Amino acid sequence: MNILVTGGAGFLGSHLCDRLIARGDHVICLDNFFSGRKENIAHLIGNPKFELIRHDIVDPIKVECEQIYNLACPASPVAYQYNPIKTIKTSTIGMINVLGLAKRCKARILHTSTSEVYGDPEVHPQKEDYWGHVNPLGPRSCYDEGKRVAESLCMNYHLANGVEVRIMRIFNTYGPKMDPNDGRVVSNFIMQALRNEPITLYGDGKQTRSFCYVSDNIDGMMKLMDQDQTIGPVNIGNPVENTMIELAQAVLELTGSKSKLINVDLPKDDPKQRCPDITKAKTILGWEPKVDLKTGLMKTIEYYKATQFGK
Ligand code: NAD
Ligand code: UDP
């Protein structure tokens, strides 16, 4: 198949490009390199099954394809708050452009939404039918509300125009190729530990997240795309929940680092807890994560050590 991957030079996108090419597909990777890195896809340059386009989805796109994976959007809070209006444009105007392309090409489209649509959830764990608890005016709203509009656009393109849409609600995912400087917690803690610098716990560190390893995420993404029904949003994440203190302790143990834990200010509207209910993914896709936290962290630590970043 001819498959467009927007955001293909980013963390998840670059893993997806590898997997699709390994399966025999032809991949058009489109990226504006805002938070993506050429290093993530450099090994694919010259592969006859791979094309790279520097383009911003906020501008209309004209390519031919049979499937579209829409990953273009910065995912780290630091990155998406850098230019909040641009983040909103990416999730709205960009989403309309990508859906318009899907409509014209009659391509099936998978959109990467997020657990952030649940905001600071009052229902725990989160099921797909929970409408969420998002502050529409807070610093995270450019991302959270943008992703909520993007979901609405997907459903309405499906209902009004028959576009085959897949909505994947991704919970915190980590692994090799995550930008070591993008400010997300797993990359921050590992880099701090490798440099024997203080580990920055935001707030008291008792807030929770559920961390999914990247290979499990990409398995779920491809299964969701390739099943034949438009089934509404599906949570893809690892239901094992950890506090940030527990994550820091695991990183210290696996790196053997001498770093100390320090507490710094908690960012505004930081969700207190987050854990996916993955019953829908299990039932419809036959998917569940396979990689436990320590195994995934070790692979990620090895990656950072093996690259310039661990030096
Ligand atoms: P990332 O920042 O590494 O990748 C995003 C990619 O999109 C980057 O390569 C970036 O340069 C590109 N991009 C951003 N804006 C663009 C635009 N306007 N036009 C073209 N390209 C653009 O993040 P990631 O972790 O790989 O996330 C991929 C997708 O998955 C995002 O949509 C994100 O919201 C979603 N997601 C990720 C997670 C996670 O834990 N990794 C969780 C929830 C949702
Ligand atoms: N966090 C932290 N220290 C850091 C970076 C993040 O304690 O150096 C916390 C952050 O406050 C949040 C959690 O880790 O509670 C996950 O943050 P991340 O930015 O990775 O993703 P989020 O789920 O908030 O989008």
mmCIF file of C-alpha atoms and ligand atoms in Angstrom:
data_model
loop_
_atom_site.group_PDB
_atom_site.id
_atom_site.type_symbol
_atom_site.label_atom_id
_atom_site.label_comp_id
_atom_site.label_asym_id
_atom_site.label_seq_id
_atom_site.Cartn_x
_atom_site.Cartn_y
_atom_site.Cartn_z
ATOM 1 C CA MET A 1 0.000 0.000 0.000
ATOM 2 C CA ASN A 2 0.932 3.641 -0.435
ATOM 3 C CA ILE A 3 0.758 5.082 3.088
ATOM 4 C CA LEU A 4 1.128 8.695 4.225
ATOM 5 C CA VAL A 5 2.557 9.201 7.724
ATOM 6 C CA THR A 6 2.269 12.799 8.909
ATOM 7 C CA GLY A 7 4.677 13.548 11.755
ATOM 8 C CA GLY A 8 6.740 10.622 10.445
ATOM 9 C CA ALA A 9 10.067 12.035 11.671
ATOM 10 C CA GLY A 10 8.857 12.210 15.267
ATOM 11 C CA PHE A 11 9.189 9.643 18.025
ATOM 12 C CA LEU A 12 6.183 7.428 17.229
ATOM 13 C CA GLY A 13 6.068 8.307 13.522
ATOM 14 C CA SER A 14 9.608 7.116 12.857
ATOM 15 C CA HIS A 15 8.915 3.742 14.508
ATOM 16 C CA LEU A 16 5.736 3.451 12.427
ATOM 17 C CA CYS A 17 7.633 4.207 9.176
ATOM 18 C CA ASP A 18 10.071 1.391 10.010
ATOM 19 C CA ARG A 19 7.284 -1.085 10.698
ATOM 20 C CA LEU A 20 5.305 -0.237 7.556
ATOM 21 C CA ILE A 21 8.379 -0.486 5.335
ATOM 22 C CA ALA A 22 9.330 -3.811 6.951
ATOM 23 C CA ARG A 23 5.818 -5.048 6.075
ATOM 24 C CA GLY A 24 6.368 -4.092 2.436
ATOM 25 C CA ASP A 25 4.390 -0.854 2.224
ATOM 26 C CA HIS A 26 5.495 2.316 0.460
ATOM 27 C CA VAL A 27 5.724 5.188 2.960
ATOM 28 C CA ILE A 28 5.420 8.905 2.330
ATOM 29 C CA CYS A 29 6.744 10.587 5.468
ATOM 30 C CA LEU A 30 5.630 14.192 5.850
ATOM 31 C CA ASP A 31 7.010 16.413 8.613
ATOM 32 C CA ASN A 32 7.755 20.062 9.342
ATOM 33 C CA PHE A 33 10.570 19.054 11.751
ATOM 34 C CA PHE A 34 9.220 21.177 14.589
ATOM 35 C CA SER A 35 9.677 18.412 17.170
ATOM 36 C CA GLY A 36 10.852 15.607 14.858
ATOM 37 C CA ARG A 37 14.460 14.804 14.050
ATOM 38 C CA LYS A 38 16.193 13.844 10.819
ATOM 39 C CA GLU A 39 18.250 11.287 12.812
ATOM 40 C CA ASN A 40 15.062 9.287 13.410
ATOM 41 C CA ILE A 41 14.587 8.562 9.727
ATOM 42 C CA ALA A 42 18.091 9.068 8.276
ATOM 43 C CA HIS A 43 18.531 5.303 7.823
ATOM 44 C CA LEU A 44 15.478 5.221 5.499
ATOM 45 C CA ILE A 45 16.793 7.828 3.053
ATOM 46 C CA GLY A 46 17.635 6.060 -0.198
ATOM 47 C CA ASN A 47 15.225 3.199 0.479
ATOM 48 C CA PRO A 48 13.012 2.936 -2.652
ATOM 49 C CA LYS A 49 9.985 2.357 -0.403
ATOM 50 C CA PHE A 50 10.519 5.647 1.450
ATOM 51 C CA GLU A 51 9.790 9.255 0.449
ATOM 52 C CA LEU A 52 10.327 12.284 2.673
ATOM 53 C CA ILE A 53 8.432 15.553 2.275
ATOM 54 C CA ARG A 54 9.139 18.640 4.385
ATOM 55 C CA HIS A 55 5.688 20.121 4.721
ATOM 56 C CA ASP A 56 3.392 21.623 7.334
ATOM 57 C CA ILE A 57 -0.104 20.102 7.530
ATOM 58 C CA VAL A 58 -1.537 23.565 8.187
ATOM 59 C CA ASP A 59 -0.985 24.045 4.434
ATOM 60 C CA PRO A 60 -3.024 21.847 2.039
ATOM 61 C CA ILE A 61 -1.398 18.600 0.953
ATOM 62 C CA LYS A 62 -1.605 16.931 -2.427
ATOM 63 C CA VAL A 63 -0.335 13.351 -2.586
ATOM 64 C CA GLU A 64 -1.944 10.058 -3.550
ATOM 65 C CA CYS A 65 -2.297 7.369 -0.904
ATOM 66 C CA GLU A 66 -4.520 4.545 0.355
ATOM 67 C CA GLN A 67 -4.012 5.014 4.083
ATOM 68 C CA ILE A 68 -3.093 8.014 6.230
ATOM 69 C CA TYR A 69 -1.668 7.931 9.740
ATOM 70 C CA ASN A 70 -2.002 11.445 11.169
ATOM 71 C CA LEU A 71 0.629 11.914 13.858
ATOM 72 C CA ALA A 72 1.668 15.492 13.103
ATOM 73 C CA CYS A 73 1.419 17.489 16.339
ATOM 74 C CA PRO A 74 3.953 18.165 19.083
ATOM 75 C CA ALA A 75 3.220 15.832 22.022
ATOM 76 C CA SER A 76 5.412 17.114 24.854
ATOM 77 C CA PRO A 77 3.797 19.828 27.030
ATOM 78 C CA VAL A 78 6.932 21.976 26.629
ATOM 79 C CA ALA A 79 6.762 21.665 22.829
ATOM 80 C CA TYR A 80 3.012 22.171 22.399
ATOM 81 C CA GLN A 81 2.980 25.194 24.729
ATOM 82 C CA TYR A 82 5.924 26.839 22.890
ATOM 83 C CA ASN A 83 3.525 28.263 20.300
ATOM 84 C CA PRO A 84 0.000 27.412 21.492
ATOM 85 C CA ILE A 85 -1.753 29.055 18.548
ATOM 86 C CA LYS A 86 0.303 26.974 16.134
ATOM 87 C CA THR A 87 -0.621 23.857 18.124
ATOM 88 C CA ILE A 88 -4.307 24.735 17.744
ATOM 89 C CA LYS A 89 -3.848 25.368 14.008
ATOM 90 C CA THR A 90 -2.179 21.975 13.596
ATOM 91 C CA SER A 91 -5.077 20.154 15.302
ATOM 92 C CA THR A 92 -7.807 22.087 13.501
ATOM 93 C CA ILE A 93 -6.738 23.500 10.121
ATOM 94 C CA GLY A 94 -4.147 20.719 9.779
ATOM 95 C CA MET A 95 -6.724 18.070 10.654
ATOM 96 C CA ILE A 96 -9.163 19.501 8.078
ATOM 97 C CA ASN A 97 -6.439 19.379 5.425
ATOM 98 C CA VAL A 98 -5.580 15.767 6.233
ATOM 99 C CA LEU A 99 -9.251 14.709 6.337
ATOM 100 C CA GLY A 100 -9.846 16.525 3.055
ATOM 101 C CA LEU A 101 -6.992 14.564 1.537
ATOM 102 C CA ALA A 102 -8.492 11.310 2.899
ATOM 103 C CA LYS A 103 -11.833 12.226 1.358
ATOM 104 C CA ARG A 104 -10.337 13.015 -2.052
ATOM 105 C CA CYS A 105 -8.146 9.881 -2.128
ATOM 106 C CA LYS A 106 -10.822 7.678 -0.497
ATOM 107 C CA ALA A 107 -8.080 6.765 1.953
ATOM 108 C CA ARG A 108 -8.680 5.320 5.398
ATOM 109 C CA ILE A 109 -7.275 7.611 8.090
ATOM 110 C CA LEU A 110 -6.042 6.911 11.611
ATOM 111 C CA HIS A 111 -5.773 9.964 13.838
ATOM 112 C CA THR A 112 -3.560 9.918 16.939
ATOM 113 C CA SER A 113 -5.608 11.475 19.694
ATOM 114 C CA THR A 114 -4.591 11.410 23.328
ATOM 115 C CA SER A 115 -5.519 10.580 26.898
ATOM 116 C CA GLU A 116 -5.361 14.371 27.369
ATOM 117 C CA VAL A 117 -8.919 14.534 25.995
ATOM 118 C CA TYR A 118 -9.877 13.235 29.473
ATOM 119 C CA GLY A 119 -8.090 16.239 31.062
ATOM 120 C CA ASP A 120 -7.643 15.905 34.845
ATOM 121 C CA PRO A 121 -9.999 12.921 35.019
ATOM 122 C CA GLU A 122 -12.600 12.471 37.728
ATOM 123 C CA VAL A 123 -13.361 8.944 36.497
ATOM 124 C CA HIS A 124 -10.617 6.376 37.006
ATOM 125 C CA PRO A 125 -9.462 4.409 35.071
ATOM 126 C CA GLN A 126 -10.613 6.175 31.916
ATOM 127 C CA LYS A 127 -12.991 4.462 29.490
ATOM 128 C CA GLU A 128 -13.690 5.736 25.983
ATOM 129 C CA ASP A 129 -17.229 6.824 26.926
ATOM 130 C CA TYR A 130 -15.959 9.266 29.601
ATOM 131 C CA TRP A 131 -16.317 12.827 28.285
ATOM 132 C CA GLY A 132 -13.427 14.215 30.263
ATOM 133 C CA HIS A 133 -12.598 17.127 32.537
ATOM 134 C CA VAL A 134 -10.560 19.651 30.565
ATOM 135 C CA ASN A 135 -9.859 23.272 31.522
ATOM 136 C CA PRO A 136 -10.693 24.994 28.202
ATOM 137 C CA LEU A 137 -8.661 28.098 29.117
ATOM 138 C CA GLY A 138 -5.588 26.623 30.816
ATOM 139 C CA PRO A 139 -2.040 26.234 29.462
ATOM 140 C CA ARG A 140 -2.720 22.673 28.278
ATOM 141 C CA SER A 141 -5.915 23.622 26.454
ATOM 142 C CA CYS A 142 -4.195 24.359 23.110
ATOM 143 C CA TYR A 143 -3.371 20.660 22.954
ATOM 144 C CA ASP A 144 -6.310 19.103 24.837
ATOM 145 C CA GLU A 145 -9.033 21.127 23.155
ATOM 146 C CA GLY A 146 -7.245 20.937 19.810
ATOM 147 C CA LYS A 147 -7.267 17.151 20.022
ATOM 148 C CA ARG A 148 -10.958 17.193 21.056
ATOM 149 C CA VAL A 149 -11.857 19.285 17.996
ATOM 150 C CA ALA A 150 -9.753 16.947 15.857
ATOM 151 C CA GLU A 151 -11.778 13.963 17.108
ATOM 152 C CA SER A 152 -14.997 15.821 16.352
ATOM 153 C CA LEU A 153 -13.738 16.617 12.852
ATOM 154 C CA CYS A 154 -12.914 12.935 12.288
ATOM 155 C CA MET A 155 -16.381 11.787 13.368
ATOM 156 C CA ASN A 156 -18.097 14.465 11.287
ATOM 157 C CA TYR A 157 -16.071 13.671 8.155
ATOM 158 C CA HIS A 158 -17.108 10.065 8.702
ATOM 159 C CA LEU A 159 -20.797 10.853 9.211
ATOM 160 C CA ALA A 160 -21.091 13.520 6.499
ATOM 161 C CA ASN A 161 -18.679 12.169 3.893
ATOM 162 C CA GLY A 162 -18.229 8.507 4.692
ATOM 163 C CA VAL A 163 -14.501 8.872 5.380
ATOM 164 C CA GLU A 164 -13.202 5.751 7.131
ATOM 165 C CA VAL A 165 -11.705 7.120 10.342
ATOM 166 C CA ARG A 166 -9.866 5.457 13.216
ATOM 167 C CA ILE A 167 -9.340 7.444 16.441
ATOM 168 C CA MET A 168 -6.570 6.224 18.719
ATOM 169 C CA ARG A 169 -6.384 7.702 22.229
ATOM 170 C CA ILE A 170 -2.740 7.227 23.165
ATOM 171 C CA PHE A 171 -1.653 7.139 26.820
ATOM 172 C CA ASN A 172 1.929 8.133 27.767
ATOM 173 C CA THR A 173 4.241 6.194 25.479
ATOM 174 C CA TYR A 174 8.037 6.069 25.694
ATOM 175 C CA GLY A 175 11.024 4.342 24.133
ATOM 176 C CA PRO A 176 14.078 4.793 21.922
ATOM 177 C CA LYS A 177 14.064 7.825 19.573
ATOM 178 C CA MET A 178 12.161 10.019 22.022
ATOM 179 C CA ASP A 179 13.832 13.410 21.799
ATOM 180 C CA PRO A 180 16.050 13.537 24.917
ATOM 181 C CA ASN A 181 15.381 17.263 25.261
ATOM 182 C CA ASP A 182 11.649 17.392 24.668
ATOM 183 C CA GLY A 183 10.783 17.700 28.350
ATOM 184 C CA ARG A 184 8.645 14.593 28.815
ATOM 185 C CA VAL A 185 9.117 12.743 32.057
ATOM 186 C CA VAL A 186 10.738 9.504 30.869
ATOM 187 C CA SER A 187 13.388 11.230 28.741
ATOM 188 C CA ASN A 188 13.980 13.861 31.463
ATOM 189 C CA PHE A 189 14.520 11.286 34.208
ATOM 190 C CA ILE A 190 16.787 9.048 32.120
ATOM 191 C CA MET A 191 18.943 11.934 30.880
ATOM 192 C CA GLN A 192 19.193 13.377 34.390
ATOM 193 C CA ALA A 193 20.142 9.965 35.797
ATOM 194 C CA LEU A 194 22.772 9.322 33.106
ATOM 195 C CA ARG A 195 24.337 12.725 33.863
ATOM 196 C CA ASN A 196 24.077 12.249 37.652
ATOM 197 C CA GLU A 197 22.023 15.442 37.790
ATOM 198 C CA PRO A 198 19.047 15.917 40.162
ATOM 199 C CA ILE A 199 15.856 14.114 39.090
ATOM 200 C CA THR A 200 13.131 16.767 38.862
ATOM 201 C CA LEU A 201 9.886 15.569 40.436
ATOM 202 C CA TYR A 202 7.186 18.086 39.599
ATOM 203 C CA GLY A 203 5.087 18.700 42.716
ATOM 204 C CA ASP A 204 5.185 15.889 45.295
ATOM 205 C CA GLY A 205 5.697 13.246 42.590
ATOM 206 C CA LYS A 206 2.616 11.345 43.722
ATOM 207 C CA GLN A 207 0.688 12.007 40.508
ATOM 208 C CA THR A 208 0.306 8.901 38.360
ATOM 209 C CA ARG A 209 0.741 7.967 34.717
ATOM 210 C CA SER A 210 0.574 4.624 32.891
ATOM 211 C CA PHE A 211 3.559 4.101 30.608
ATOM 212 C CA CYS A 212 3.357 2.092 27.404
ATOM 213 C CA TYR A 213 6.426 0.923 25.482
ATOM 214 C CA VAL A 214 6.641 2.100 21.874
ATOM 215 C CA SER A 215 6.515 -1.342 20.173
ATOM 216 C CA ASP A 216 3.229 -2.103 21.961
ATOM 217 C CA ASN A 217 1.853 1.265 20.864
ATOM 218 C CA ILE A 218 2.744 0.674 17.193
ATOM 219 C CA ASP A 219 1.221 -2.843 17.321
ATOM 220 C CA GLY A 220 -2.029 -1.302 18.589
ATOM 221 C CA MET A 221 -1.899 1.502 16.026
ATOM 222 C CA MET A 222 -1.535 -0.849 13.055
ATOM 223 C CA LYS A 223 -4.206 -3.233 14.373
ATOM 224 C CA LEU A 224 -6.646 -0.377 14.811
ATOM 225 C CA MET A 225 -5.964 0.915 11.298
ATOM 226 C CA ASP A 226 -6.262 -2.481 9.649
ATOM 227 C CA GLN A 227 -9.513 -3.671 11.224
ATOM 228 C CA ASP A 228 -12.467 -2.891 8.992
ATOM 229 C CA GLN A 229 -14.974 -0.997 11.177
ATOM 230 C CA THR A 230 -15.244 2.669 12.140
ATOM 231 C CA ILE A 231 -15.611 2.044 15.868
ATOM 232 C CA GLY A 232 -15.108 5.407 17.570
ATOM 233 C CA PRO A 233 -12.142 6.150 19.828
ATOM 234 C CA VAL A 234 -9.979 3.351 21.237
ATOM 235 C CA ASN A 235 -7.615 3.699 24.238
ATOM 236 C CA ILE A 236 -4.135 2.340 23.587
ATOM 237 C CA GLY A 237 -1.937 2.355 26.659
ATOM 238 C CA ASN A 238 -0.496 0.185 29.393
ATOM 239 C CA PRO A 239 -2.902 -0.122 32.331
ATOM 240 C CA VAL A 240 -0.101 -0.489 34.902
ATOM 241 C CA GLU A 241 -0.158 2.795 36.823
ATOM 242 C CA ASN A 242 2.881 4.332 38.549
ATOM 243 C CA THR A 243 3.607 7.479 40.544
ATOM 244 C CA MET A 244 6.422 9.707 39.293
ATOM 245 C CA ILE A 245 8.372 8.770 42.425
ATOM 246 C CA GLU A 246 8.126 5.098 41.433
ATOM 247 C CA LEU A 247 9.236 5.937 37.896
ATOM 248 C CA ALA A 248 12.235 7.892 39.229
ATOM 249 C CA GLN A 249 13.201 5.010 41.516
ATOM 250 C CA ALA A 250 13.034 2.535 38.638
ATOM 251 C CA VAL A 251 15.252 4.779 36.494
ATOM 252 C CA LEU A 252 17.769 5.174 39.333
ATOM 253 C CA GLU A 253 17.891 1.424 39.879
ATOM 254 C CA LEU A 254 18.321 0.584 36.191
ATOM 255 C CA THR A 255 20.971 3.242 35.520
ATOM 256 C CA GLY A 256 22.825 2.824 38.822
ATOM 257 C CA SER A 257 22.872 6.622 38.994
ATOM 258 C CA LYS A 258 23.837 8.704 42.030
ATOM 259 C CA SER A 259 21.230 11.371 41.237
ATOM 260 C CA LYS A 260 19.071 12.735 44.081
ATOM 261 C CA LEU A 261 15.339 13.365 43.785
ATOM 262 C CA ILE A 262 14.313 17.019 44.085
ATOM 263 C CA ASN A 263 10.843 18.584 44.096
ATOM 264 C CA VAL A 264 10.128 21.514 41.793
ATOM 265 C CA ASP A 265 6.911 23.432 41.053
ATOM 266 C CA LEU A 266 4.031 21.418 39.645
ATOM 267 C CA PRO A 267 2.898 22.893 36.268
ATOM 268 C CA LYS A 268 -0.652 24.295 36.252
ATOM 269 C CA ASP A 269 -3.434 21.799 35.450
ATOM 270 C CA ASP A 270 -1.066 18.812 35.583
ATOM 271 C CA PRO A 271 -3.445 15.785 35.712
ATOM 272 C CA LYS A 272 -3.302 13.980 39.086
ATOM 273 C CA GLN A 273 -3.949 10.484 37.765
ATOM 274 C CA ARG A 274 -4.242 8.699 34.479
ATOM 275 C CA CYS A 275 -4.819 5.058 33.592
ATOM 276 C CA PRO A 276 -6.486 3.527 30.536
ATOM 277 C CA ASP A 277 -9.304 1.026 30.586
ATOM 278 C CA ILE A 278 -8.264 -1.100 27.594
ATOM 279 C CA THR A 279 -11.259 -3.442 27.483
ATOM 280 C CA LYS A 280 -12.282 -2.092 24.060
ATOM 281 C CA ALA A 281 -8.828 -2.631 22.529
ATOM 282 C CA LYS A 282 -8.636 -6.118 24.022
ATOM 283 C CA THR A 283 -12.097 -7.080 22.799
ATOM 284 C CA ILE A 284 -12.130 -5.553 19.328
ATOM 285 C CA LEU A 285 -8.456 -5.604 18.367
ATOM 286 C CA GLY A 286 -7.226 -8.520 20.454
ATOM 287 C CA TRP A 287 -4.517 -6.111 21.626
ATOM 288 C CA GLU A 288 -2.812 -5.714 24.955
ATOM 289 C CA PRO A 289 0.659 -4.493 25.873
ATOM 290 C CA LYS A 290 3.455 -7.024 26.272
ATOM 291 C CA VAL A 291 6.453 -5.012 27.479
ATOM 292 C CA ASP A 292 6.677 -4.246 31.202
ATOM 293 C CA LEU A 293 8.046 -0.941 32.495
ATOM 294 C CA LYS A 294 11.496 -2.104 33.562
ATOM 295 C CA THR A 295 12.157 -3.951 30.288
ATOM 296 C CA GLY A 296 11.029 -0.911 28.282
ATOM 297 C CA LEU A 297 13.021 1.519 30.410
ATOM 298 C CA MET A 298 16.156 -0.612 30.005
ATOM 299 C CA LYS A 299 15.813 -0.569 26.200
ATOM 300 C CA THR A 300 15.343 3.204 26.307
ATOM 301 C CA ILE A 301 18.351 3.706 28.598
ATOM 302 C CA GLU A 302 20.478 1.560 26.255
ATOM 303 C CA TYR A 303 19.387 3.724 23.320
ATOM 304 C CA TYR A 304 20.369 6.972 25.020
ATOM 305 C CA LYS A 305 23.673 5.464 26.142
ATOM 306 C CA ALA A 306 24.445 4.238 22.618
ATOM 307 C CA THR A 307 23.824 7.649 21.052
ATOM 308 C CA GLN A 308 25.551 10.963 21.554
ATOM 309 C CA PHE A 309 22.838 11.850 24.100
ATOM 310 C CA GLY A 310 24.099 9.561 26.858
ATOM 311 C CA LYS A 311 27.610 11.056 26.658
HETATM 312 P P1 NAD B 1 6.712 14.012 18.411
HETATM 313 O O1 NAD B 1 6.696 15.430 18.832
HETATM 314 O O2 NAD B 1 7.992 13.237 18.573
HETATM 315 O O3 NAD B 1 6.229 13.833 16.912
HETATM 316 C C1 NAD B 1 5.340 14.711 16.280
HETATM 317 C C2 NAD B 1 5.860 14.952 14.870
HETATM 318 O O4 NAD B 1 4.950 15.818 14.181
HETATM 319 C C3 NAD B 1 7.216 15.649 14.856
HETATM 320 O O5 NAD B 1 8.054 15.001 13.937
HETATM 321 C C4 NAD B 1 6.882 17.067 14.402
HETATM 322 O O6 NAD B 1 7.966 17.706 13.753
HETATM 323 C C5 NAD B 1 5.687 16.835 13.511
HETATM 324 N N1 NAD B 1 4.800 18.004 13.380
HETATM 325 C C6 NAD B 1 4.310 18.791 14.378
HETATM 326 N N2 NAD B 1 3.495 19.738 13.874
HETATM 327 C C7 NAD B 1 3.452 19.536 12.521
HETATM 328 C C8 NAD B 1 2.797 20.191 11.444
HETATM 329 N N3 NAD B 1 2.020 21.256 11.656
HETATM 330 N N4 NAD B 1 3.002 19.723 10.189
HETATM 331 C C9 NAD B 1 3.805 18.655 9.963
HETATM 332 N N5 NAD B 1 4.471 18.004 10.947
HETATM 333 C C10 NAD B 1 4.292 18.430 12.212
HETATM 334 O O7 NAD B 1 5.537 13.282 19.247
HETATM 335 P P2 NAD B 1 5.121 11.755 19.314
HETATM 336 O O8 NAD B 1 5.258 11.309 20.718
HETATM 337 O O9 NAD B 1 5.763 10.977 18.222
HETATM 338 O O10 NAD B 1 3.557 11.889 19.034
HETATM 339 C C11 NAD B 1 2.974 11.569 17.774
HETATM 340 C C12 NAD B 1 1.479 11.796 17.857
HETATM 341 O O11 NAD B 1 0.916 10.974 18.884
HETATM 342 C C13 NAD B 1 1.071 13.238 18.197
HETATM 343 O O12 NAD B 1 -0.039 13.603 17.444
HETATM 344 C C14 NAD B 1 0.740 13.164 19.670
HETATM 345 O O13 NAD B 1 -0.204 14.133 20.035
HETATM 346 C C15 NAD B 1 0.188 11.751 19.809
HETATM 347 N N6 NAD B 1 0.351 11.252 21.176
HETATM 348 C C16 NAD B 1 1.557 10.832 21.624
HETATM 349 C C17 NAD B 1 1.685 10.395 22.938
HETATM 350 C C18 NAD B 1 2.985 9.883 23.497
HETATM 351 O O14 NAD B 1 3.022 9.541 24.679
HETATM 352 N N7 NAD B 1 4.042 9.765 22.748
HETATM 353 C C19 NAD B 1 0.566 10.420 23.795
HETATM 354 C C20 NAD B 1 -0.644 10.883 23.289
HETATM 355 C C21 NAD B 1 -0.747 11.278 21.969
HETATM 356 N N1 UDP B 2 7.104 15.326 35.304
HETATM 357 C C1 UDP B 2 8.011 15.316 36.353
HETATM 358 N N2 UDP B 2 9.293 15.697 36.079
HETATM 359 C C2 UDP B 2 9.715 16.036 34.837
HETATM 360 C C3 UDP B 2 8.781 16.026 33.769
HETATM 361 C C4 UDP B 2 7.468 15.679 34.044
HETATM 362 O O1 UDP B 2 7.679 14.990 37.504
HETATM 363 O O2 UDP B 2 10.910 16.346 34.679
HETATM 364 C C5 UDP B 2 5.722 14.882 35.589
HETATM 365 C C6 UDP B 2 4.634 15.827 35.064
HETATM 366 O O3 UDP B 2 4.344 16.808 36.053
HETATM 367 C C7 UDP B 2 3.481 14.857 34.850
HETATM 368 C C8 UDP B 2 4.166 13.537 34.487
HETATM 369 O O4 UDP B 2 5.524 13.674 34.896
HETATM 370 O O5 UDP B 2 2.751 14.694 36.044
HETATM 371 C C9 UDP B 2 4.121 13.222 32.992
HETATM 372 O O6 UDP B 2 4.604 14.358 32.309
HETATM 373 P P1 UDP B 2 4.834 14.374 30.724
HETATM 374 O O7 UDP B 2 5.215 15.779 30.377
HETATM 375 O O8 UDP B 2 5.768 13.298 30.336
HETATM 376 O O9 UDP B 2 3.419 13.983 30.103
HETATM 377 P P2 UDP B 2 1.898 14.409 30.416
HETATM 378 O O10 UDP B 2 1.246 13.138 30.778
HETATM 379 O O11 UDP B 2 1.857 15.389 31.539
HETATM 380 O O12 UDP B 2 1.433 14.992 29.140
#
